Amino acid sequence: MTQSLTLISSENWQEKMEGLTVLRSLAQNHVDTLLPRLRDVCLALVQEVKNLRSGVSRVAVCTLGVLYCHLQRAMDKEVDTTARALLHKAAESNAFIREEVDAALGHMVRHCTPARCINAFLDGGLSHLSAAVRKCAAQHLADLLERVGVARLLSGGKDVTDRILPAMVKLALDSSPEPRSFGRRMLLFLSSHRDFDSLLEKNIPTKDLSAARKAVSGLKAKGQGQGQGLGETPQTPASLPGSGTARASTLQRKLPKPTVAPSPTTTTATPTNTATTTPREPNCKYSSKPQGPIMEDKAEYIRQLTALLESKDFRERIKGLDQLVADCQHNPSMVIRSLFPVFDLFRDRLLESNRKVNLYALEALQGMVRLLKDNLSGVLNHLVPAIVDNHLNSKNRAVYSAATGALCELVLNLDNSLLLEPFCFKARVLSGQAKVDLIEKVAELVMELYPRRPQLVEQKALPLLWGLLGPSSGSVHRATTSLCRALHHQMGPGLRQSAASQPPSVGRDLNQLLRTMS
């Protein structure tokens, strides 16, 4: 915990990234250690969300999403501060950061107390000067209102009821079309409450009351918002092909005309319709057939994939993994456009306690890596820890084999320069068989990368070697020898020269290891 905060406070952006990675691991595996320092952690993350280096900012945003996901209502006291920082980043021109902000706020909506989230959106987003920030806040607030329901919203505590109607009226009269559209549809949603008229008179200033009533009556006359989710962009009303009970709300999104006829007996929507998933064949060869019509709507795709991958039934989660593999083959552009929220969901399947789902996800990942290749570069810092932290030390041989297979596919299909840093970092902090495997992977990367990226290799691999020198167990010593041999083969006398700038013990241990190799 102390190490992560020290690294995050460093002026070196790479050390900041290391600290954020450690912090995510703590949130995922050691919540009790993190909770006493939660305030300090959140303040540090808010500062890094504002970091001018986009890579650091994006990882900080993602880390907040991990905290929401794993700490859940323990984050309630920090929602106001963290949500405000995230909402302000919604105005960024960097699409990757906007994707991460959207995913992090989605985690907040799903896992934190609704009243806290509503107040955070009202305070931090709806009055912002940027239309993009107001739109982001309105969209997530709309999803939250639909989750809570109109009865709880307008019959609950005064701190929410007295604020929500004035905010919705103000949003319904917004100068920008997208926030205004969400505001009007939320106002229409709230108008179904039996005491709506009296609450409107009580909470809305007289100067805005007639405009609010006019907006509601106009929306009711046009039927705007019917057939869609509150948090979705307005479309012509239409039912989801073959969805049946896909969503309990009255609001669904129009989809492109299906290219495959839906099953008449299906009642649960999948990310690209409801056709039955083809069972996987031996050796984990997933069905290459599309599971339904190709979707063009990103929000609906993520919504339906979330319904599958976060289902309480493990068989539905496995069906979602099959669907994701099929989408990587038949609709890769949608998966790439939705990369961060999709792999946020996928990572949770790698980390969950059900070993059947873990194994299935690891095997599915191998096919996804072959299909998406370097498009996965943006999620490697989340994907590699999810693979190695729990699975490379697994006593379940099938899980261990699938995890090593996934790492091999990453090495074969991605630019290895992207893998060197996460592999080196995990080789330093892990123990057991995972440490041995990762050191050996780094030795392989050194042989491939050094001829074209010598500075990168020396910057990342040499500190790993210095830390490994000295007494160690037999398997770790053999792996260290492999790494030393690879570096010595590529650097020659330069390896000893680099060790000369280290403490004397490093030079002695290196010379001893080189003598045993010869």
Coordinates of C-alpha atoms in Angstrom, one line a residue:
M1 CA 0.0 0.0 0.0
T2 CA 2.8 2.4 1.0
Q3 CA 4.8 1.5 -2.1
S4 CA 1.9 2.1 -4.5
L5 CA 1.3 5.6 -3.0
T6 CA 5.0 6.4 -3.1
L7 CA 5.2 5.4 -6.8
I8 CA 2.0 7.4 -7.7
S9 CA 3.5 10.5 -6.1
S10 CA 6.7 10.1 -8.2
E11 CA 7.5 12.6 -10.9
N12 CA 8.4 9.7 -13.3
W13 CA 5.3 8.8 -15.3
Q14 CA 6.4 5.1 -15.6
E15 CA 6.6 4.8 -11.8
K16 CA 3.2 6.4 -11.6
M17 CA 1.9 3.6 -13.9
E18 CA 3.5 1.0 -11.8
G19 CA 1.9 2.4 -8.7
L20 CA -1.5 2.5 -10.3
T21 CA -1.1 -1.2 -11.3
V22 CA -0.2 -2.1 -7.7
L23 CA -3.2 -0.2 -6.5
R24 CA -5.5 -2.1 -8.8
S25 CA -4.1 -5.4 -7.6
L26 CA -4.7 -4.3 -4.0
A27 CA -8.3 -3.4 -4.8
Q28 CA -8.9 -6.8 -6.4
N29 CA -7.1 -9.0 -3.8
H30 CA -6.5 -7.1 -0.5
V31 CA -9.5 -4.8 0.1
D32 CA -8.8 -4.8 3.9
T33 CA -5.4 -3.3 3.4
L34 CA -6.8 -0.6 1.1
L35 CA -9.8 0.6 3.1
P36 CA -7.9 2.4 6.0
R37 CA -6.1 4.5 3.4
L38 CA -9.1 4.9 1.0
R39 CA -9.3 8.7 1.4
D40 CA -5.6 9.1 0.6
V41 CA -5.9 6.7 -2.3
C42 CA -8.9 8.5 -3.9
L43 CA -7.2 11.9 -3.5
A44 CA -4.1 10.6 -5.2
L45 CA -6.2 9.1 -8.0
V46 CA -8.1 12.3 -8.6
Q47 CA -4.8 14.1 -9.1
E48 CA -3.7 11.5 -11.6
V49 CA -7.0 11.6 -13.5
K50 CA -6.1 15.3 -14.1
N51 CA -2.5 14.3 -15.2
L52 CA -1.6 15.9 -18.6
R53 CA 0.0 12.7 -19.8
S54 CA -2.9 10.9 -21.3
G55 CA -1.6 7.4 -20.6
V56 CA -1.4 8.1 -16.9
S57 CA -4.8 9.8 -16.8
R58 CA -6.5 6.9 -18.6
V59 CA -5.0 4.3 -16.2
A60 CA -6.0 6.4 -13.2
V61 CA -9.6 6.6 -14.6
C62 CA -9.6 2.8 -15.0
T63 CA -8.3 2.3 -11.5
L64 CA -11.2 4.3 -10.1
G65 CA -13.5 1.9 -12.0
V66 CA -11.8 -1.0 -10.3
L67 CA -12.3 0.6 -6.9
Y68 CA -16.0 1.1 -7.6
C69 CA -16.3 -2.5 -8.8
H70 CA -14.5 -4.2 -5.9
L71 CA -15.1 -1.8 -2.9
Q72 CA -18.7 -1.1 -4.0
R73 CA -20.6 0.8 -1.2
A74 CA -17.4 1.4 0.8
M75 CA -16.7 4.0 -2.0
D76 CA -19.8 6.0 -1.1
K77 CA -18.0 8.7 0.9
E78 CA -15.6 9.2 -2.0
V79 CA -18.3 9.3 -4.8
D80 CA -18.7 13.1 -4.9
T81 CA -14.9 13.8 -5.3
T82 CA -14.2 11.0 -7.7
A83 CA -17.3 11.4 -9.9
R84 CA -16.6 15.1 -10.3
A85 CA -13.1 14.3 -11.6
L86 CA -14.3 11.6 -13.9
L87 CA -17.1 13.8 -15.3
H88 CA -14.7 16.6 -16.1
K89 CA -12.6 14.2 -18.2
A90 CA -15.7 13.4 -20.4
A91 CA -14.9 16.6 -22.3
E92 CA -11.5 15.2 -23.4
S93 CA -10.8 14.8 -27.1
N94 CA -9.0 11.5 -26.5
A95 CA -11.5 8.8 -27.3
F96 CA -9.7 6.2 -25.2
I97 CA -10.1 8.4 -22.0
R98 CA -13.8 9.0 -22.8
E99 CA -14.3 5.2 -23.1
E100 CA -12.6 4.6 -19.7
V101 CA -14.6 7.5 -18.1
D102 CA -17.8 5.9 -19.4
A103 CA -16.9 2.5 -18.1
A104 CA -15.8 3.8 -14.6
L105 CA -19.0 5.8 -14.2
G106 CA -21.0 2.7 -15.2
H107 CA -19.3 0.8 -12.4
M108 CA -20.2 3.6 -10.0
V109 CA -23.8 3.5 -11.0
R110 CA -24.0 -0.3 -10.6
H111 CA -22.1 -0.7 -7.3
C112 CA -22.5 2.5 -5.2
T113 CA -25.5 3.8 -3.3
P114 CA -28.0 5.3 -5.8
A115 CA -28.7 8.5 -3.7
R116 CA -25.0 9.2 -3.5
C117 CA -24.6 8.7 -7.3
I118 CA -27.6 10.9 -8.1
N119 CA -26.2 13.8 -6.0
A120 CA -22.8 13.4 -7.6
F121 CA -24.3 13.7 -11.1
L122 CA -26.4 16.7 -10.1
D123 CA -23.5 18.5 -8.4
G124 CA -20.6 17.5 -10.7
G125 CA -22.1 17.3 -14.2
L126 CA -25.5 18.8 -15.0
S127 CA -24.3 22.4 -14.4
H128 CA -21.0 22.1 -16.2
L129 CA -20.2 24.6 -19.0
S130 CA -19.3 21.7 -21.4
A131 CA -22.2 20.1 -23.3
A132 CA -20.2 16.9 -23.5
V133 CA -19.9 16.7 -19.7
R134 CA -23.6 17.5 -19.3
K135 CA -24.5 14.8 -21.8
C136 CA -22.3 12.2 -20.0
A137 CA -23.8 13.0 -16.6
A138 CA -27.3 13.0 -18.1
Q139 CA -26.8 9.6 -19.8
H140 CA -25.5 7.9 -16.7
L141 CA -28.1 9.6 -14.5
A142 CA -30.8 8.3 -16.9
D143 CA -29.6 4.8 -16.5
L144 CA -29.5 5.2 -12.7
L145 CA -33.1 6.6 -12.6
E146 CA -34.3 3.6 -14.6
R147 CA -32.6 1.2 -12.1
V148 CA -34.1 3.0 -9.1
G149 CA -37.6 3.4 -10.5
V150 CA -39.9 6.4 -10.3
A151 CA -41.7 5.3 -7.1
R152 CA -38.5 5.3 -5.0
L153 CA -37.2 8.5 -6.6
L154 CA -40.2 10.7 -5.9
S155 CA -41.4 9.0 -2.7
G156 CA -38.0 8.6 -1.1
G157 CA -35.8 11.0 1.0
K158 CA -36.2 14.7 0.5
D159 CA -32.5 15.1 -0.3
V160 CA -33.1 13.4 -3.6
T161 CA -36.8 14.1 -4.3
D162 CA -36.4 17.9 -3.8
R163 CA -33.4 18.1 -6.2
I164 CA -34.3 15.7 -8.9
L165 CA -37.3 17.5 -10.5
P166 CA -35.7 21.0 -10.7
A167 CA -32.6 19.4 -12.2
M168 CA -34.6 17.4 -14.8
V169 CA -36.6 20.6 -15.8
K170 CA -33.4 22.5 -16.2
L171 CA -31.9 19.7 -18.3
A172 CA -35.1 19.5 -20.4
L173 CA -34.6 23.2 -21.3
D174 CA -30.8 22.8 -21.9
S175 CA -29.4 24.7 -24.9
S176 CA -27.5 21.6 -26.2
P177 CA -29.7 19.0 -28.0
E178 CA -28.2 15.8 -26.5
P179 CA -28.5 16.8 -22.8
R180 CA -31.9 18.3 -23.6
S181 CA -33.1 15.0 -25.1
F182 CA -32.1 13.0 -22.0
G183 CA -33.6 15.6 -19.7
R184 CA -37.0 15.5 -21.5
R185 CA -37.1 11.7 -21.6
M186 CA -36.3 11.6 -17.9
L187 CA -39.0 14.2 -17.2
L188 CA -41.4 12.1 -19.1
F189 CA -40.3 9.0 -17.2
L190 CA -40.9 10.8 -13.8
S191 CA -44.3 12.0 -15.0
S192 CA -45.8 8.5 -14.5
H193 CA -45.7 9.1 -10.7
R194 CA -49.2 9.6 -9.3
D195 CA -48.2 12.8 -7.5
F196 CA -46.1 14.2 -10.3
D197 CA -48.2 17.3 -10.8
S198 CA -48.3 18.3 -7.2
L199 CA -44.5 17.7 -6.8
L200 CA -43.9 19.7 -9.9
E201 CA -45.8 22.7 -8.5
K202 CA -44.0 22.3 -5.1
N203 CA -40.4 22.1 -6.4
I204 CA -40.4 24.1 -9.7
P205 CA -40.2 27.9 -9.8
T206 CA -43.3 29.5 -11.3
K207 CA -41.2 30.9 -14.2
D208 CA -40.3 27.4 -15.4
L209 CA -43.5 25.6 -14.5
S210 CA -45.4 26.3 -17.7
A211 CA -42.4 25.3 -19.8
A212 CA -42.0 22.1 -17.9
R213 CA -45.7 21.2 -18.3
K214 CA -45.6 22.1 -22.0
A215 CA -42.5 19.8 -22.5
V216 CA -44.1 16.9 -20.7
S217 CA -47.4 17.2 -22.6
G218 CA -45.6 17.5 -25.9
L219 CA -43.5 14.4 -25.2
K220 CA -46.6 12.4 -24.2
A221 CA -48.4 13.5 -27.4
K222 CA -45.4 12.5 -29.6
G223 CA -44.7 9.3 -27.6
Q224 CA -41.0 10.2 -27.4
G225 CA -38.9 7.8 -25.5
Q226 CA -41.1 4.8 -25.9
G227 CA -39.2 1.7 -27.1
Q228 CA -35.9 3.0 -25.7
G229 CA -33.8 2.9 -22.5
L230 CA -33.6 6.2 -20.7
G231 CA -29.8 6.2 -21.1
E232 CA -29.9 5.6 -24.9
T233 CA -29.9 8.0 -27.8
P234 CA -33.3 8.7 -29.2
Q235 CA -34.5 6.5 -32.1
T236 CA -37.6 5.6 -33.9
P237 CA -39.6 3.3 -31.6
A238 CA -39.2 -0.4 -32.5
S239 CA -38.9 -3.6 -30.6
L240 CA -35.7 -5.5 -30.4
P241 CA -35.8 -8.5 -32.8
G242 CA -36.5 -11.7 -30.9
S243 CA -35.8 -10.1 -27.6
G244 CA -39.1 -10.8 -25.8
T245 CA -38.2 -9.9 -22.2
A246 CA -34.8 -8.3 -23.0
R247 CA -35.4 -5.3 -20.7
A248 CA -38.0 -4.6 -18.1
S249 CA -38.2 -1.0 -19.1
T250 CA -40.7 0.4 -21.6
L251 CA -37.8 1.8 -23.6
Q252 CA -35.7 -0.1 -26.1
R253 CA -33.4 0.8 -29.0
K254 CA -34.0 0.3 -32.7
L255 CA -31.6 -2.2 -34.3
P256 CA -30.6 -2.8 -37.9
K257 CA -32.7 -5.2 -39.8
P258 CA -31.6 -8.7 -38.8
T259 CA -29.8 -10.9 -41.3
V260 CA -30.6 -14.1 -39.4
A261 CA -34.2 -15.0 -38.4
P262 CA -34.6 -14.9 -34.7
S263 CA -35.6 -18.0 -32.8
P264 CA -39.4 -17.9 -32.0
T265 CA -38.9 -19.6 -28.6
T266 CA -36.1 -17.4 -27.3
T267 CA -36.9 -15.0 -24.5
T268 CA -33.5 -13.7 -23.4
A269 CA -31.5 -11.3 -25.5
T270 CA -27.8 -11.8 -26.3
P271 CA -25.4 -9.2 -27.6
T272 CA -26.3 -9.9 -31.3
N273 CA -29.7 -11.5 -30.9
T274 CA -30.9 -14.6 -29.3
A275 CA -29.9 -17.6 -31.5
T276 CA -28.8 -20.6 -29.4
T277 CA -25.1 -20.7 -28.9
T278 CA -23.3 -23.5 -30.6
P279 CA -21.6 -25.8 -28.0
R280 CA -17.8 -25.7 -28.1
E281 CA -16.1 -28.6 -29.7
P282 CA -13.2 -30.6 -28.3
N283 CA -9.9 -28.7 -27.9
C284 CA -11.9 -25.5 -27.2
K285 CA -12.6 -24.6 -30.8
Y286 CA -15.4 -22.1 -30.6
S287 CA -18.2 -21.8 -33.1
S288 CA -17.2 -19.4 -35.9
K289 CA -20.8 -18.8 -36.8
P290 CA -22.3 -15.4 -35.9
Q291 CA -24.7 -15.7 -33.0
G292 CA -27.3 -13.4 -34.6
P293 CA -27.5 -10.2 -36.7
I294 CA -24.5 -7.9 -36.6
M295 CA -25.1 -5.0 -34.3
E296 CA -24.2 -1.4 -35.1
D297 CA -25.4 0.2 -31.9
K298 CA -22.5 0.3 -29.4
A299 CA -24.6 1.2 -26.3
E300 CA -27.1 -1.6 -26.9
Y301 CA -24.2 -4.1 -27.6
I302 CA -22.5 -3.3 -24.3
R303 CA -25.9 -3.4 -22.5
Q304 CA -26.8 -6.8 -23.8
L305 CA -23.2 -8.2 -23.4
T306 CA -23.3 -7.0 -19.8
A307 CA -26.6 -8.9 -19.2
L308 CA -24.9 -12.1 -20.3
L309 CA -21.4 -11.7 -18.7
E310 CA -22.8 -10.5 -15.4
S311 CA -25.6 -13.0 -15.2
K312 CA -25.9 -14.9 -11.9
D313 CA -26.2 -18.2 -13.9
F314 CA -22.6 -19.3 -14.8
R315 CA -24.0 -21.0 -18.0
E316 CA -25.2 -17.6 -19.2
R317 CA -21.8 -16.1 -18.5
I318 CA -20.2 -18.9 -20.6
K319 CA -22.7 -18.2 -23.3
G320 CA -21.6 -14.6 -23.2
L321 CA -18.0 -15.7 -23.7
D322 CA -19.0 -17.7 -26.7
Q323 CA -20.8 -14.7 -28.1
L324 CA -17.8 -12.4 -27.6
V325 CA -15.5 -14.8 -29.5
A326 CA -18.0 -15.0 -32.4
D327 CA -18.2 -11.2 -32.4
C328 CA -14.4 -10.9 -32.6
Q329 CA -14.6 -12.9 -35.8
H330 CA -17.8 -11.6 -37.4
N331 CA -18.1 -8.1 -36.0
P332 CA -14.6 -7.1 -34.9
S333 CA -15.2 -3.4 -35.5
M334 CA -17.9 -3.3 -32.8
V335 CA -15.7 -5.1 -30.3
I336 CA -12.8 -2.7 -31.0
R337 CA -15.1 0.3 -30.7
S338 CA -16.3 -1.1 -27.3
L339 CA -12.9 -2.3 -26.3
F340 CA -12.6 -0.9 -22.8
P341 CA -16.1 -1.7 -21.4
V342 CA -16.0 -5.1 -23.2
F343 CA -12.7 -6.2 -21.7
D344 CA -13.7 -4.8 -18.3
L345 CA -16.5 -7.3 -18.4
F346 CA -14.2 -10.0 -19.7
R347 CA -11.6 -9.4 -17.1
D348 CA -14.2 -9.9 -14.3
R349 CA -14.8 -13.4 -15.8
L350 CA -11.0 -14.1 -15.6
L351 CA -11.0 -13.1 -11.9
E352 CA -14.3 -14.7 -10.7
S353 CA -14.3 -17.6 -8.3
N354 CA -16.1 -20.1 -10.6
R355 CA -13.2 -22.2 -12.1
K356 CA -15.4 -23.4 -15.0
V357 CA -15.9 -19.8 -16.2
N358 CA -12.2 -19.0 -15.5
L359 CA -11.1 -21.9 -17.7
Y360 CA -13.6 -21.0 -20.4
A361 CA -12.5 -17.4 -20.4
L362 CA -8.8 -18.2 -20.7
E363 CA -9.4 -20.6 -23.6
A364 CA -11.7 -18.0 -25.3
L365 CA -9.0 -15.4 -24.9
Q366 CA -6.6 -17.4 -27.0
G367 CA -8.9 -17.1 -30.0
M368 CA -9.7 -13.5 -29.3
V369 CA -6.0 -12.6 -29.3
R370 CA -5.5 -14.3 -32.7
L371 CA -8.4 -12.3 -34.1
L372 CA -7.8 -8.8 -32.6
K373 CA -4.0 -8.8 -32.4
D374 CA -2.5 -5.3 -31.8
N375 CA -6.0 -3.8 -31.3
L376 CA -5.7 -5.2 -27.8
S377 CA -2.7 -3.0 -26.9
G378 CA -4.9 -0.5 -25.0
V379 CA -6.1 -3.1 -22.5
L380 CA -2.9 -5.1 -21.9
N381 CA -2.2 -3.4 -18.6
H382 CA -5.5 -4.8 -17.3
L383 CA -5.4 -8.1 -19.2
V384 CA -2.0 -9.4 -18.3
P385 CA -2.5 -9.1 -14.5
A386 CA -5.9 -10.8 -14.8
I387 CA -4.2 -13.7 -16.6
V388 CA -1.1 -14.1 -14.4
D389 CA -2.1 -13.1 -10.9
N390 CA -4.4 -16.0 -10.1
H391 CA -3.9 -18.6 -12.9
L392 CA -0.1 -19.1 -13.3
N393 CA 0.1 -20.4 -9.8
S394 CA -3.1 -22.4 -10.1
K395 CA -2.9 -26.1 -8.9
N396 CA -5.6 -26.9 -11.5
R397 CA -3.5 -28.1 -14.5
A398 CA -6.1 -27.2 -17.0
V399 CA -6.3 -23.6 -15.8
Y400 CA -2.5 -23.3 -15.7
S401 CA -2.2 -24.7 -19.2
A402 CA -4.9 -22.3 -20.5
A403 CA -3.2 -19.3 -18.8
T404 CA 0.2 -20.2 -20.3
G405 CA -1.5 -20.7 -23.7
A406 CA -3.0 -17.2 -23.5
L407 CA 0.4 -15.7 -22.7
C408 CA 1.9 -17.5 -25.7
E409 CA -0.8 -16.1 -28.0
L410 CA -0.1 -12.6 -26.7
V411 CA 3.6 -13.0 -27.5
L412 CA 2.9 -14.5 -31.0
N413 CA 0.2 -12.0 -32.1
L414 CA 1.1 -8.6 -30.5
D415 CA 4.0 -6.2 -30.7
N416 CA 6.3 -7.6 -28.0
S417 CA 7.5 -4.2 -27.0
L418 CA 4.0 -3.7 -25.5
L419 CA 4.4 -6.8 -23.4
L420 CA 7.9 -6.3 -22.0
E421 CA 6.9 -3.8 -19.3
P422 CA 3.8 -5.7 -17.8
F423 CA 5.8 -9.0 -17.9
C424 CA 8.8 -7.5 -16.1
F425 CA 6.7 -5.8 -13.5
K426 CA 4.7 -9.0 -12.7
A427 CA 7.9 -11.1 -12.7
R428 CA 9.2 -8.8 -9.9
V429 CA 6.1 -8.8 -7.7
L430 CA 4.8 -12.4 -8.1
S431 CA 6.2 -15.6 -6.6
G432 CA 6.1 -19.3 -7.3
Q433 CA 5.6 -20.8 -10.7
A434 CA 4.2 -17.5 -12.0
K435 CA 7.5 -15.8 -11.3
V436 CA 9.5 -18.5 -13.1
D437 CA 7.2 -18.5 -16.2
L438 CA 7.3 -14.7 -16.5
I439 CA 11.1 -14.5 -16.1
E440 CA 11.4 -17.0 -18.9
K441 CA 9.0 -15.1 -21.1
V442 CA 11.0 -11.9 -20.5
A443 CA 14.1 -13.8 -21.6
E444 CA 12.3 -14.7 -24.9
L445 CA 11.3 -11.1 -25.4
V446 CA 14.9 -9.9 -24.9
M447 CA 16.1 -12.1 -27.7
E448 CA 13.4 -10.8 -30.0
L449 CA 13.3 -7.2 -29.1
Y450 CA 17.0 -6.2 -28.3
P451 CA 18.1 -5.9 -32.0
R452 CA 15.4 -3.3 -32.7
R453 CA 14.6 -1.8 -29.3
P454 CA 17.9 -2.0 -27.2
Q455 CA 17.1 1.0 -25.0
L456 CA 13.6 -0.3 -24.1
V457 CA 15.1 -3.7 -23.2
E458 CA 17.8 -2.2 -21.0
Q459 CA 15.3 0.1 -19.3
K460 CA 12.9 -2.7 -18.4
A461 CA 14.8 -6.0 -18.3
L462 CA 18.0 -5.0 -16.5
P463 CA 16.3 -3.8 -13.3
L464 CA 14.5 -7.2 -13.2
L465 CA 17.8 -9.0 -13.5
W466 CA 19.5 -6.9 -10.8
G467 CA 16.6 -7.7 -8.4
L468 CA 16.8 -11.5 -9.2
L469 CA 20.6 -11.8 -8.6
G470 CA 21.7 -13.5 -5.4
P471 CA 20.4 -16.6 -3.5
S472 CA 17.1 -18.0 -4.8
S473 CA 15.2 -21.3 -5.2
G474 CA 16.3 -23.7 -7.9
S475 CA 13.5 -22.9 -10.4
V476 CA 13.9 -19.2 -10.0
H477 CA 17.7 -19.5 -10.3
R478 CA 17.4 -21.4 -13.5
A479 CA 15.0 -18.8 -14.9
T480 CA 17.3 -16.0 -13.8
T481 CA 20.2 -17.8 -15.6
S482 CA 18.1 -17.9 -18.8
L483 CA 17.4 -14.2 -18.6
C484 CA 21.1 -13.4 -17.8
R485 CA 22.2 -15.6 -20.7
A486 CA 19.8 -13.8 -23.1
L487 CA 20.9 -10.3 -22.0
H488 CA 24.6 -11.3 -22.1
H489 CA 24.1 -12.8 -25.6
Q490 CA 22.6 -9.5 -26.9
M491 CA 24.7 -7.0 -24.9
G492 CA 28.0 -8.7 -24.5
P493 CA 30.5 -6.7 -22.3
G494 CA 27.8 -4.0 -22.0
L495 CA 26.0 -6.1 -19.4
R496 CA 28.9 -5.9 -17.0
Q497 CA 29.3 -2.2 -17.8
S498 CA 25.6 -1.6 -16.9
A499 CA 26.1 -3.5 -13.6
A500 CA 29.1 -1.2 -12.7
S501 CA 26.6 1.6 -12.0
Q502 CA 24.7 -0.6 -9.5
P503 CA 25.6 -1.4 -5.9
P504 CA 28.8 -3.6 -5.6
S505 CA 26.8 -6.6 -4.6
V506 CA 25.0 -6.6 -8.0
G507 CA 28.4 -6.7 -9.9
R508 CA 29.7 -9.6 -7.7
D509 CA 26.5 -11.6 -8.1
L510 CA 26.5 -11.0 -11.9
N511 CA 30.1 -12.1 -12.3
Q512 CA 29.5 -15.2 -10.2
L513 CA 26.4 -16.1 -12.4
L514 CA 28.3 -15.5 -15.6
R515 CA 31.2 -17.7 -14.4
T516 CA 28.7 -20.6 -13.7
M517 CA 27.2 -20.1 -17.2
S518 CA 30.6 -20.5 -18.8

